[in-house]
Short mmCIF file of C-alpha atoms in Angstrom, two decimals:
data_model
loop_
_atom_site.label_atom_id
_atom_site.label_comp_id
_atom_site.label_asym_id
_atom_site.label_seq_id
_atom_site.Cartn_x
_atom_site.Cartn_y
_atom_site.Cartn_z
CA TRP O 279 -36.74 7.74 -225.34
CA LYS O 280 -39.20 10.28 -224.05
CA VAL O 281 -38.27 13.62 -222.56
CA ASP O 282 -40.46 15.77 -220.37
CA PHE O 283 -40.03 19.24 -221.90
CA LYS O 284 -41.87 21.02 -219.09
CA ASN O 285 -39.32 20.04 -216.44
CA LEU O 286 -36.27 20.56 -218.68
CA SER O 287 -34.12 23.53 -217.77
CA VAL O 288 -32.06 24.98 -220.59
CA GLU O 289 -29.76 27.97 -220.19
CA CYS O 290 -29.18 28.67 -223.88
CA PRO O 291 -32.05 30.85 -225.25
CA ALA O 292 -31.69 29.51 -228.79
CA LEU O 293 -31.86 25.91 -227.54
CA LEU O 294 -34.80 26.77 -225.31
CA ARG O 295 -36.71 28.10 -228.34
CA LEU O 296 -35.77 24.96 -230.23
CA VAL O 297 -37.03 22.73 -227.43
CA GLN O 298 -40.21 24.78 -227.02
CA ARG O 299 -41.01 24.46 -230.73
CA ASP O 300 -41.04 20.65 -230.34
CA GLU O 301 -40.72 20.11 -234.11
CA GLY O 302 -39.72 16.58 -234.90
CA LEU O 303 -37.27 16.20 -232.04
CA CYS O 304 -35.73 12.77 -232.04
CA PHE O 305 -33.66 11.55 -229.10
CA TYR O 306 -31.15 8.75 -229.45
CA SER O 307 -29.78 6.59 -226.69
CA GLY O 308 -26.04 6.63 -226.24
CA HIS O 309 -25.57 10.26 -227.29
CA SER O 310 -24.46 12.83 -224.79
CA LEU O 311 -26.36 15.62 -226.55
CA ILE O 312 -29.89 16.49 -225.51
CA GLY O 313 -31.14 15.49 -228.95
CA MET O 314 -30.99 15.95 -232.64
CA LEU O 315 -33.57 17.20 -235.07
CA ALA O 316 -34.60 14.53 -237.51
CA THR O 317 -35.31 17.11 -240.18
CA ARG O 318 -33.22 19.30 -242.48
CA GLU O 319 -33.21 22.08 -239.87
CA ALA O 320 -30.61 20.11 -237.92
CA PHE O 321 -28.09 20.62 -240.69
CA VAL O 322 -28.96 24.00 -242.17
CA THR O 323 -27.34 26.19 -239.50
CA PRO O 324 -24.02 24.30 -239.36
CA VAL O 325 -23.85 24.22 -243.17
CA ARG O 326 -24.56 27.96 -243.24
CA PHE O 327 -21.71 28.54 -240.80
CA LEU O 328 -19.31 26.37 -242.80
CA THR O 329 -20.16 27.85 -246.20
CA THR O 330 -19.96 31.42 -244.87
CA ALA O 331 -16.64 30.67 -243.17
CA ALA O 332 -15.30 29.04 -246.36
CA GLN O 333 -16.23 32.08 -248.43
CA LEU O 334 -14.73 34.39 -245.80
CA LEU O 335 -11.44 32.46 -245.71
CA GLY O 336 -11.24 32.42 -249.51
CA THR O 337 -11.91 36.14 -249.69
CA LEU O 338 -9.26 36.79 -247.02
CA ALA O 339 -6.80 34.74 -249.05
CA VAL O 340 -7.51 36.86 -252.13
CA TYR O 341 -7.15 40.02 -250.01
CA LEU O 342 -3.71 38.90 -248.84
CA ASP O 343 -2.48 38.54 -252.43
CA PRO O 344 -4.53 40.70 -254.81
CA GLU O 345 -1.65 41.43 -257.21
CA PRO O 346 -2.16 38.54 -259.68
CA HIS O 347 -5.84 39.39 -260.09
CA VAL O 348 -5.15 43.06 -260.70
CA LEU O 349 -2.40 42.25 -263.21
CA ALA O 350 -4.76 39.84 -265.00
CA GLY O 351 -7.09 42.77 -265.59
CA LEU O 352 -4.53 45.23 -266.91
CA PRO O 353 -3.22 45.50 -270.46
CA VAL O 354 0.33 44.41 -271.22
CA ARG O 355 1.50 48.01 -271.09
CA TYR O 356 -0.18 49.94 -268.35
CA ALA O 357 0.43 53.17 -266.50
CA LYS O 358 1.06 53.27 -262.76
CA LEU O 359 -2.18 55.22 -262.36
CA GLU O 360 -4.17 52.42 -264.04
CA ARG O 361 -2.63 49.85 -261.72
CA SER O 362 -3.23 52.04 -258.69
CA ASP O 363 -6.89 52.64 -259.61
CA ALA O 364 -7.50 48.96 -260.27
CA MET O 365 -5.83 47.96 -256.99
CA ASP O 366 -7.86 50.54 -255.02
CA GLU O 367 -11.14 49.38 -256.56
CA PHE O 368 -10.36 45.73 -255.93
CA LEU O 369 -9.22 46.25 -252.34
CA ARG O 370 -12.31 48.33 -251.52
CA LEU O 371 -14.49 45.57 -252.96
CA LEU O 372 -12.67 42.88 -250.98
CA ILE O 373 -12.87 44.84 -247.73
CA THR O 374 -16.60 45.46 -248.21
CA SER O 375 -17.17 41.78 -248.87
CA ILE O 376 -15.12 40.75 -245.82
CA VAL O 377 -16.98 43.19 -243.55
CA MET O 378 -20.35 41.90 -244.76
CA LEU O 379 -19.31 38.29 -244.20
CA PHE O 380 -18.09 39.09 -240.67
CA LEU O 381 -21.40 40.85 -239.89
CA GLU O 382 -23.35 37.82 -241.10
CA LEU O 383 -21.25 35.45 -239.03
CA GLY O 384 -21.62 37.75 -236.05
CA SER O 385 -25.40 37.76 -236.20
CA LEU O 386 -25.46 34.00 -236.69
CA LEU O 387 -23.09 33.25 -233.82
CA SER O 388 -24.85 35.71 -231.50
CA GLY O 389 -28.06 33.75 -232.04
CA LEU O 390 -30.04 36.53 -233.70
CA THR O 391 -30.70 34.53 -236.88
CA PHE O 392 -29.86 31.08 -235.58
CA LEU O 393 -33.35 29.63 -236.04
CA GLU O 394 -34.33 31.37 -239.26
CA HIS O 395 -34.40 28.11 -241.20
CA SER O 396 -35.77 29.43 -244.49
CA ALA O 397 -33.25 32.28 -244.52
CA ASN O 398 -30.47 29.91 -243.46
CA SER O 399 -31.28 27.65 -246.41
CA LEU O 400 -30.88 30.57 -248.80
CA HIS O 401 -27.64 31.58 -247.05
CA CYS O 402 -26.33 28.05 -247.62
CA LEU O 403 -27.11 28.34 -251.31
CA PHE O 404 -25.57 31.81 -251.74
CA HIS O 405 -22.46 31.17 -249.65
CA GLY O 406 -21.93 27.70 -251.11
CA MET O 407 -21.88 29.23 -254.58
CA GLY O 408 -19.74 32.08 -253.24
CA ALA O 409 -17.16 29.74 -251.70
CA LEU O 410 -16.96 27.77 -254.93
CA ALA O 411 -16.71 30.96 -257.01
CA VAL O 412 -13.95 32.40 -254.79
CA ALA O 413 -12.05 29.11 -255.03
CA CYS O 414 -12.29 29.12 -258.83
CA PHE O 415 -11.42 32.82 -258.92
CA THR O 416 -8.30 32.17 -256.85
CA VAL O 417 -7.12 29.05 -258.67
CA LEU O 418 -7.75 30.43 -262.16
CA CYS O 419 -6.28 33.83 -261.25
CA GLY O 420 -9.35 35.66 -262.49
CA HIS O 421 -9.65 39.26 -263.65
CA TYR O 422 -10.28 41.44 -260.60
CA ALA O 423 -13.52 42.82 -262.08
CA LEU O 424 -15.03 39.31 -262.01
CA PHE O 425 -15.13 39.59 -258.23
CA TRP O 426 -18.00 42.08 -258.62
CA HIS O 427 -20.22 39.19 -259.72
CA ILE O 428 -19.20 37.18 -256.68
CA PHE O 429 -19.88 40.22 -254.50
CA TRP O 430 -23.39 40.76 -255.88
CA LEU O 431 -24.38 37.10 -255.64
CA ALA O 432 -22.61 35.92 -252.51
CA SER O 433 -22.13 39.03 -250.35
CA LEU O 434 -24.75 41.65 -251.12
CA LEU O 435 -27.77 39.34 -251.58
CA PRO O 436 -27.04 37.38 -248.36
CA GLY O 437 -26.38 40.68 -246.57
CA LEU O 438 -29.80 42.00 -247.59
CA LEU O 439 -31.34 38.66 -246.61
CA GLU O 440 -29.65 38.90 -243.21
CA LEU O 441 -30.94 42.43 -242.76
CA SER O 442 -34.47 41.35 -243.60
CA SER O 443 -34.18 38.47 -241.12
CA LEU O 444 -32.95 40.81 -238.41
CA LEU O 445 -35.83 43.19 -239.10
CA GLY O 446 -38.30 40.31 -239.06
CA LEU O 447 -39.40 40.73 -242.66
CA LEU O 448 -38.80 37.10 -243.64
CA MET O 449 -41.17 34.54 -242.23
#
């Protein structure tokens, strides 16, 4: 199948940029879609969305029931102030992580970083590890302070990567 790109009208700006780039586009007969990329770029953005959403859902699940994780980090005999401080720290960390994940999803879904394939590949790596780490953290009822490691690796680093993509610092 051959497609004349000059006479093709596309209303979606992200798709128009994709079509204009003309990088390895491969069109299949029998599909109702305009086409599919025959390269890894075809899968990077959906995988980024799915891994980010998985990490977000896992983090929301932990936020809805933080008590076991806080109790896992307290001594057998603890004061109410210790519990309160631990709970406050953990909830602030969870809320910060959730906000950062929502901001990343927002910039992806708005199309601002949709075609940043090198950044999207790194996001897939970070959020894939983050989703797996949050799942293990939840199932194994981890100490609440362990979530700091998940935050640094799977929320802060991707957030800084997203910021650099938005500012155009990553090629």
